[in-house]
């Protein structure tokens, strides 16, 4: 029961705090939230864009959740996503092949790059007991600077970006665009849904998934029962990185069809922490929380246009929801107080 | 020889100026982490500091404080930074949230909140530029010393000297006062500290709030000396670099100072390497990633093992 209770309360708190902030900044919360909801459901185009926003969020959420299941916190999804984005686009630009080969190859390129970026902190954690959080944060910056330098040196086409990928590596979908009033929705959405299924399958239906969960639950007991904890740590971080890398590939092959020089992070990786946390690290939960956060970001644009509320309100609400989910102790405490009062009567 | 000196006269002051915000923020992080609370939120605290430093300076300018305005802005940043850090303190200490998740949320909240307010107040993504800037000064007497004088004591901000004085104060507080002993004991073995009658949670609250105050000051100094206004792109990674300096400096004030100066050098070099013969060949990216690579190597034990406080990242 609590599995659903805490996230819902946290969402409620988050939106309530958002309403108070709107009140204090001289906006009408009702108008603001109506504009927000309209920005998601009001038009097929908006709805398509929301689904499009979900794609990288689902992948980064899965990436965080996968590491979390092994008892690891992967703050490096951002960097893994950036290298995945870059690698997929490079494959999409430099190779010429029929789509049936080219597209999977480009996605695989993203996955491999992300996996490599996850492998390093995994290896350091397993072999040298280096805490993965700091290493992954540092790897984020290394990823951004290296990718920027590579684009600048070898792939800069016009302005701050690379050339467009070949059509044979594109995820763009005329069909999906057409039914959503020509939004940027692309085939990556189908892949994201499949990724949710894959995550569920890997974790709950395979032997190594069982080991991953077991190691996350109790490292000592797992080692005692003969599981190789170190291999599991490295594998979990690599798989996590691969998911993040594919998330980046979705941006590179679907949403933008190019890579660009980043002046700051995309924030998809950090949002992934929120998505995984709110989704309780399970596949269905991640899908819905990705929809919530994708919708918040999409709706925020409309909120600015129609109700003149600064779009950063969405970031504030997301941050507060993370606080409330992370502080579920508070919600549990209030709940237990209420329970004991009931019993006292 | 004269050429090299000329280069050093440019680079050294630039490096010291670049290291100042990192140093102050790292010292803030030191209080928090020595008390056992991880502070990934240093970036957010710097964002809050940069925001309140600039907005404070603009406000005090407008009511006629003139050249005292940036100093009043810094004071505002210290206070607001400490208050803002309470989010992290309440969540991770009282409500026993995961300290890392809470820190990440703090970073989000700082950026969201500050840019939200800026957009509501200034109707654009950035604030107006402050006009009362700090001036680079020559230190009387010390700047007259041959060679060293022009390198370390000329054309430098007063805030840089302030930062080095703070290093000495922090060192003294942490290692020579009962407060410092209590703070460290709470970060090493909270249960033992509790048994001795030390209020663990109170010490941790103080640690986090000091990190907010110093992180706020660090962010404000960066914004006032280097940026001149505030937008979402003012603080991009300096907080994490300060965290790197703290770890690379092994959670020791003097170590953090060394690391901050070193990172400041890397930053100054990456900006001005193009003008230096011999260095212009090295791609800028190596300088940019240097602090982060070094931190990973330090953690892995290749640059001397860095031992964090034992109770770091544990709720009590």
mmCIF file of C-alpha atoms in Angstrom, chain B residues 72-301:
data_model
loop_
_atom_site.group_PDB
_atom_site.id
_atom_site.type_symbol
_atom_site.label_atom_id
_atom_site.label_comp_id
_atom_site.label_asym_id
_atom_site.label_seq_id
_atom_site.Cartn_x
_atom_site.Cartn_y
_atom_site.Cartn_z
ATOM 1 C CA UNK B 72 26.495 44.101 1.448
ATOM 2 C CA UNK B 73 25.543 41.713 -1.375
ATOM 3 C CA UNK B 74 28.082 39.207 -0.117
ATOM 4 C CA UNK B 75 26.667 39.501 3.380
ATOM 5 C CA UNK B 76 23.205 38.814 1.981
ATOM 6 C CA UNK B 77 24.609 35.756 0.171
ATOM 7 C CA UNK B 78 26.105 34.408 3.396
ATOM 8 C CA UNK B 79 22.807 34.731 5.237
ATOM 9 C CA UNK B 80 20.615 33.419 2.402
ATOM 10 C CA UNK B 81 23.050 30.582 1.714
ATOM 11 C CA UNK B 82 22.847 29.464 5.331
ATOM 12 C CA UNK B 83 19.051 29.653 5.329
ATOM 13 C CA UNK B 84 18.759 27.859 1.998
ATOM 14 C CA UNK B 85 21.049 25.041 3.199
ATOM 15 C CA UNK B 86 18.389 24.263 5.811
ATOM 16 C CA UNK B 87 16.516 22.370 3.071
ATOM 17 C CA UNK B 88 19.385 19.916 2.917
ATOM 18 C CA UNK B 89 19.799 19.879 6.683
ATOM 19 C CA UNK B 90 16.161 19.214 7.509
ATOM 20 C CA UNK B 91 15.778 16.562 4.803
ATOM 21 C CA UNK B 92 19.002 14.665 5.405
ATOM 22 C CA UNK B 93 19.372 15.054 9.186
ATOM 23 C CA UNK B 94 15.901 15.307 10.729
ATOM 24 C CA UNK B 95 13.936 13.457 8.053
ATOM 25 C CA UNK B 96 16.728 10.938 7.403
ATOM 26 C CA UNK B 97 16.563 11.322 3.643
ATOM 27 C CA UNK B 98 19.403 9.948 1.550
ATOM 28 C CA UNK B 99 22.010 12.711 1.793
ATOM 29 C CA UNK B 100 23.054 12.408 -1.835
ATOM 30 C CA UNK B 101 19.522 12.502 -3.196
ATOM 31 C CA UNK B 102 18.758 15.469 -0.970
ATOM 32 C CA UNK B 103 21.866 17.253 -2.256
ATOM 33 C CA UNK B 104 20.857 16.625 -5.859
ATOM 34 C CA UNK B 105 17.403 18.007 -5.109
ATOM 35 C CA UNK B 106 19.031 21.072 -3.521
ATOM 36 C CA UNK B 107 20.914 21.776 -6.756
ATOM 37 C CA UNK B 108 17.682 21.555 -8.738
ATOM 38 C CA UNK B 109 15.795 23.717 -6.310
ATOM 39 C CA UNK B 110 18.459 26.433 -6.222
ATOM 40 C CA UNK B 111 18.543 26.796 -9.995
ATOM 41 C CA UNK B 112 14.776 26.572 -10.368
ATOM 42 C CA UNK B 113 14.014 29.015 -7.576
ATOM 43 C CA UNK B 114 16.635 31.614 -8.453
ATOM 44 C CA UNK B 115 15.911 31.676 -12.193
ATOM 45 C CA UNK B 116 12.171 31.662 -11.465
ATOM 46 C CA UNK B 117 12.530 34.771 -9.290
ATOM 47 C CA UNK B 118 14.816 36.445 -11.827
ATOM 48 C CA UNK B 119 12.283 35.864 -14.602
ATOM 49 C CA UNK B 120 9.411 37.145 -12.485
ATOM 50 C CA UNK B 121 11.315 40.253 -11.356
ATOM 51 C CA UNK B 122 13.461 41.193 -14.368
ATOM 52 C CA UNK B 123 11.197 39.773 -17.091
ATOM 53 C CA UNK B 124 14.172 38.045 -18.702
ATOM 54 C CA UNK B 125 16.481 35.139 -17.989
ATOM 55 C CA UNK B 126 19.184 37.296 -16.466
ATOM 56 C CA UNK B 127 19.510 40.138 -14.005
ATOM 57 C CA UNK B 128 20.795 43.606 -14.845
ATOM 58 C CA UNK B 129 24.562 43.968 -14.549
ATOM 59 C CA UNK B 130 25.869 45.418 -11.322
ATOM 60 C CA UNK B 131 27.755 48.683 -11.672
ATOM 61 C CA UNK B 132 29.483 48.802 -8.285
ATOM 62 C CA UNK B 133 32.170 46.203 -8.971
ATOM 63 C CA UNK B 134 35.079 45.303 -6.775
ATOM 64 C CA UNK B 135 38.372 46.724 -7.961
ATOM 65 C CA UNK B 136 41.627 44.884 -8.241
ATOM 66 C CA UNK B 137 44.044 46.426 -5.782
ATOM 67 C CA UNK B 138 47.761 46.404 -5.076
ATOM 68 C CA UNK B 139 48.550 45.481 -1.511
ATOM 69 C CA UNK B 140 50.558 48.285 0.119
ATOM 70 C CA UNK B 141 54.214 47.391 0.825
ATOM 71 C CA UNK B 142 53.857 43.698 -0.128
ATOM 72 C CA UNK B 143 53.335 44.551 -3.791
ATOM 73 C CA UNK B 144 56.680 46.379 -3.809
ATOM 74 C CA UNK B 145 58.625 43.174 -3.154
ATOM 75 C CA UNK B 146 60.522 42.368 -6.350
ATOM 76 C CA UNK B 147 59.138 39.504 -8.499
ATOM 77 C CA UNK B 148 56.867 38.040 -5.805
ATOM 78 C CA UNK B 149 55.136 41.347 -5.203
ATOM 79 C CA UNK B 150 53.846 41.726 -8.730
ATOM 80 C CA UNK B 151 52.951 38.067 -8.854
ATOM 81 C CA UNK B 152 50.936 37.571 -5.685
ATOM 82 C CA UNK B 153 50.049 40.997 -4.342
ATOM 83 C CA UNK B 154 49.252 43.137 -7.375
ATOM 84 C CA UNK B 155 45.970 43.590 -9.217
ATOM 85 C CA UNK B 156 44.131 41.214 -6.944
ATOM 86 C CA UNK B 157 40.700 41.367 -5.296
ATOM 87 C CA UNK B 158 40.424 41.893 -1.563
ATOM 88 C CA UNK B 159 38.151 38.852 -1.512
ATOM 89 C CA UNK B 160 41.072 36.637 -2.468
ATOM 90 C CA UNK B 161 42.948 37.685 0.644
ATOM 91 C CA UNK B 162 39.803 37.201 2.652
ATOM 92 C CA UNK B 163 39.644 33.606 1.399
ATOM 93 C CA UNK B 164 43.179 32.850 2.541
ATOM 94 C CA UNK B 165 42.460 34.325 5.950
ATOM 95 C CA UNK B 166 39.385 32.098 6.143
ATOM 96 C CA UNK B 167 41.625 29.057 5.495
ATOM 97 C CA UNK B 168 43.640 29.877 8.607
ATOM 98 C CA UNK B 169 40.482 30.451 10.637
ATOM 99 C CA UNK B 170 38.896 27.199 9.467
ATOM 100 C CA UNK B 171 42.069 25.263 10.214
ATOM 101 C CA UNK B 172 42.162 26.716 13.715
ATOM 102 C CA UNK B 173 38.462 26.088 14.352
ATOM 103 C CA UNK B 174 38.544 22.510 13.083
ATOM 104 C CA UNK B 175 41.725 21.346 14.787
ATOM 105 C CA UNK B 176 42.279 23.624 17.792
ATOM 106 C CA UNK B 177 38.895 24.336 19.313
ATOM 107 C CA UNK B 178 36.470 22.145 21.296
ATOM 108 C CA UNK B 179 33.838 22.923 18.657
ATOM 109 C CA UNK B 180 36.079 21.497 15.941
ATOM 110 C CA UNK B 181 36.782 18.388 17.972
ATOM 111 C CA UNK B 182 33.058 17.835 18.498
ATOM 112 C CA UNK B 183 32.308 18.417 14.837
ATOM 113 C CA UNK B 184 34.937 15.895 13.761
ATOM 114 C CA UNK B 185 33.840 13.318 16.340
ATOM 115 C CA UNK B 186 30.267 13.541 15.049
ATOM 116 C CA UNK B 187 31.551 12.823 11.563
ATOM 117 C CA UNK B 188 33.747 9.936 12.623
ATOM 118 C CA UNK B 189 31.661 8.108 15.191
ATOM 119 C CA UNK B 190 28.330 9.752 16.002
ATOM 120 C CA UNK B 191 27.290 7.132 18.513
ATOM 121 C CA UNK B 192 30.423 7.598 20.595
ATOM 122 C CA UNK B 193 29.985 11.361 20.366
ATOM 123 C CA UNK B 194 26.381 11.030 21.491
ATOM 124 C CA UNK B 195 27.476 8.946 24.466
ATOM 125 C CA UNK B 196 29.835 11.757 25.461
ATOM 126 C CA UNK B 197 26.903 14.148 25.510
ATOM 127 C CA UNK B 198 27.491 15.845 22.169
ATOM 128 C CA UNK B 199 24.274 16.727 20.363
ATOM 129 C CA UNK B 200 24.914 14.940 17.060
ATOM 130 C CA UNK B 201 22.083 16.440 15.039
ATOM 131 C CA UNK B 202 22.768 19.953 16.299
ATOM 132 C CA UNK B 203 26.429 19.709 15.276
ATOM 133 C CA UNK B 204 25.370 18.456 11.855
ATOM 134 C CA UNK B 205 22.910 21.306 11.428
ATOM 135 C CA UNK B 206 25.716 23.752 12.225
ATOM 136 C CA UNK B 207 28.025 21.983 9.775
ATOM 137 C CA UNK B 208 25.503 22.151 6.937
ATOM 138 C CA UNK B 209 24.593 25.773 7.652
ATOM 139 C CA UNK B 210 28.253 26.784 7.647
ATOM 140 C CA UNK B 211 28.572 25.103 4.263
ATOM 141 C CA UNK B 212 25.597 27.172 3.139
ATOM 142 C CA UNK B 213 27.143 30.390 4.415
ATOM 143 C CA UNK B 214 30.564 29.803 2.852
ATOM 144 C CA UNK B 215 29.144 28.280 -0.338
ATOM 145 C CA UNK B 216 26.881 31.313 -0.651
ATOM 146 C CA UNK B 217 29.845 33.606 -0.184
ATOM 147 C CA UNK B 218 31.843 31.652 -2.772
ATOM 148 C CA UNK B 219 29.040 31.912 -5.310
ATOM 149 C CA UNK B 220 28.549 35.620 -4.618
ATOM 150 C CA UNK B 221 32.248 36.361 -5.058
ATOM 151 C CA UNK B 222 32.304 34.521 -8.372
ATOM 152 C CA UNK B 223 29.254 36.403 -9.593
ATOM 153 C CA UNK B 224 30.459 39.810 -8.398
ATOM 154 C CA UNK B 225 34.098 39.617 -9.497
ATOM 155 C CA UNK B 226 33.894 37.464 -12.625
ATOM 156 C CA UNK B 227 30.355 37.408 -14.032
ATOM 157 C CA UNK B 228 28.820 40.787 -13.125
ATOM 158 C CA UNK B 229 25.231 39.546 -13.378
ATOM 159 C CA UNK B 230 23.230 36.412 -12.667
ATOM 160 C CA UNK B 231 21.577 33.905 -15.004
ATOM 161 C CA UNK B 232 21.116 30.144 -15.178
ATOM 162 C CA UNK B 233 24.561 29.902 -16.791
ATOM 163 C CA UNK B 234 26.505 31.811 -14.126
ATOM 164 C CA UNK B 235 27.419 28.837 -11.979
ATOM 165 C CA UNK B 236 28.118 25.813 -14.168
ATOM 166 C CA UNK B 237 30.157 23.253 -12.310
ATOM 167 C CA UNK B 238 32.129 25.464 -9.937
ATOM 168 C CA UNK B 239 30.325 23.856 -6.995
ATOM 169 C CA UNK B 240 31.304 20.406 -8.166
ATOM 170 C CA UNK B 241 34.838 21.615 -8.727
ATOM 171 C CA UNK B 242 34.840 22.869 -5.122
ATOM 172 C CA UNK B 243 33.680 19.427 -4.050
ATOM 173 C CA UNK B 244 36.534 17.972 -6.086
ATOM 174 C CA UNK B 245 38.959 20.338 -4.352
ATOM 175 C CA UNK B 246 37.650 19.212 -0.971
ATOM 176 C CA UNK B 247 38.183 15.539 -1.803
ATOM 177 C CA UNK B 248 41.495 16.091 -3.579
ATOM 178 C CA UNK B 249 42.569 18.086 -0.519
ATOM 179 C CA UNK B 250 41.602 15.116 1.670
ATOM 180 C CA UNK B 251 39.013 16.959 3.765
ATOM 181 C CA UNK B 252 41.765 19.190 5.190
ATOM 182 C CA UNK B 253 41.614 23.023 4.941
ATOM 183 C CA UNK B 254 45.216 23.373 3.788
ATOM 184 C CA UNK B 255 44.792 20.482 1.354
ATOM 185 C CA UNK B 256 41.631 22.056 -0.013
ATOM 186 C CA UNK B 257 43.527 25.324 -0.417
ATOM 187 C CA UNK B 258 46.278 23.602 -2.385
ATOM 188 C CA UNK B 259 43.759 21.832 -4.589
ATOM 189 C CA UNK B 260 41.702 24.997 -5.145
ATOM 190 C CA UNK B 261 44.781 26.957 -6.192
ATOM 191 C CA UNK B 262 45.801 24.122 -8.486
ATOM 192 C CA UNK B 263 42.353 23.984 -10.087
ATOM 193 C CA UNK B 264 42.389 27.767 -10.333
ATOM 194 C CA UNK B 265 45.655 27.486 -12.239
ATOM 195 C CA UNK B 266 44.175 24.932 -14.599
ATOM 196 C CA UNK B 267 41.240 27.272 -15.244
ATOM 197 C CA UNK B 268 43.453 30.311 -15.779
ATOM 198 C CA UNK B 269 45.736 28.319 -18.081
ATOM 199 C CA UNK B 270 42.856 26.939 -20.127
ATOM 200 C CA UNK B 271 41.688 30.499 -20.744
ATOM 201 C CA UNK B 272 45.043 32.129 -21.476
ATOM 202 C CA UNK B 273 47.099 29.192 -22.789
ATOM 203 C CA UNK B 274 46.640 30.449 -26.338
ATOM 204 C CA UNK B 275 48.870 33.431 -25.636
ATOM 205 C CA UNK B 276 51.651 31.425 -24.034
ATOM 206 C CA UNK B 277 54.309 30.025 -26.346
ATOM 207 C CA UNK B 278 54.646 26.271 -25.948
ATOM 208 C CA UNK B 279 51.329 25.874 -24.171
ATOM 209 C CA UNK B 280 49.155 26.916 -27.092
ATOM 210 C CA UNK B 281 49.782 23.480 -28.618
ATOM 211 C CA UNK B 282 48.010 21.670 -25.774
ATOM 212 C CA UNK B 283 44.273 21.300 -26.463
ATOM 213 C CA UNK B 284 42.186 23.240 -23.962
ATOM 214 C CA UNK B 285 40.140 20.152 -23.116
ATOM 215 C CA UNK B 286 43.007 18.624 -21.093
ATOM 216 C CA UNK B 287 43.009 21.621 -18.782
ATOM 217 C CA UNK B 288 39.234 21.557 -18.493
ATOM 218 C CA UNK B 289 39.016 17.927 -17.409
ATOM 219 C CA UNK B 290 42.144 17.995 -15.230
ATOM 220 C CA UNK B 291 40.399 18.699 -11.871
ATOM 221 C CA UNK B 292 37.885 15.917 -12.429
ATOM 222 C CA UNK B 293 40.433 13.344 -13.592
ATOM 223 C CA UNK B 294 42.706 14.167 -10.661
ATOM 224 C CA UNK B 295 39.851 13.721 -8.207
ATOM 225 C CA UNK B 296 39.094 10.269 -9.580
ATOM 226 C CA UNK B 297 42.777 9.365 -9.371
ATOM 227 C CA UNK B 298 42.960 10.695 -5.805
ATOM 228 C CA UNK B 299 39.944 8.637 -4.789
ATOM 229 C CA UNK B 300 41.397 5.547 -6.442
ATOM 230 C CA UNK B 301 44.505 6.021 -4.340
#
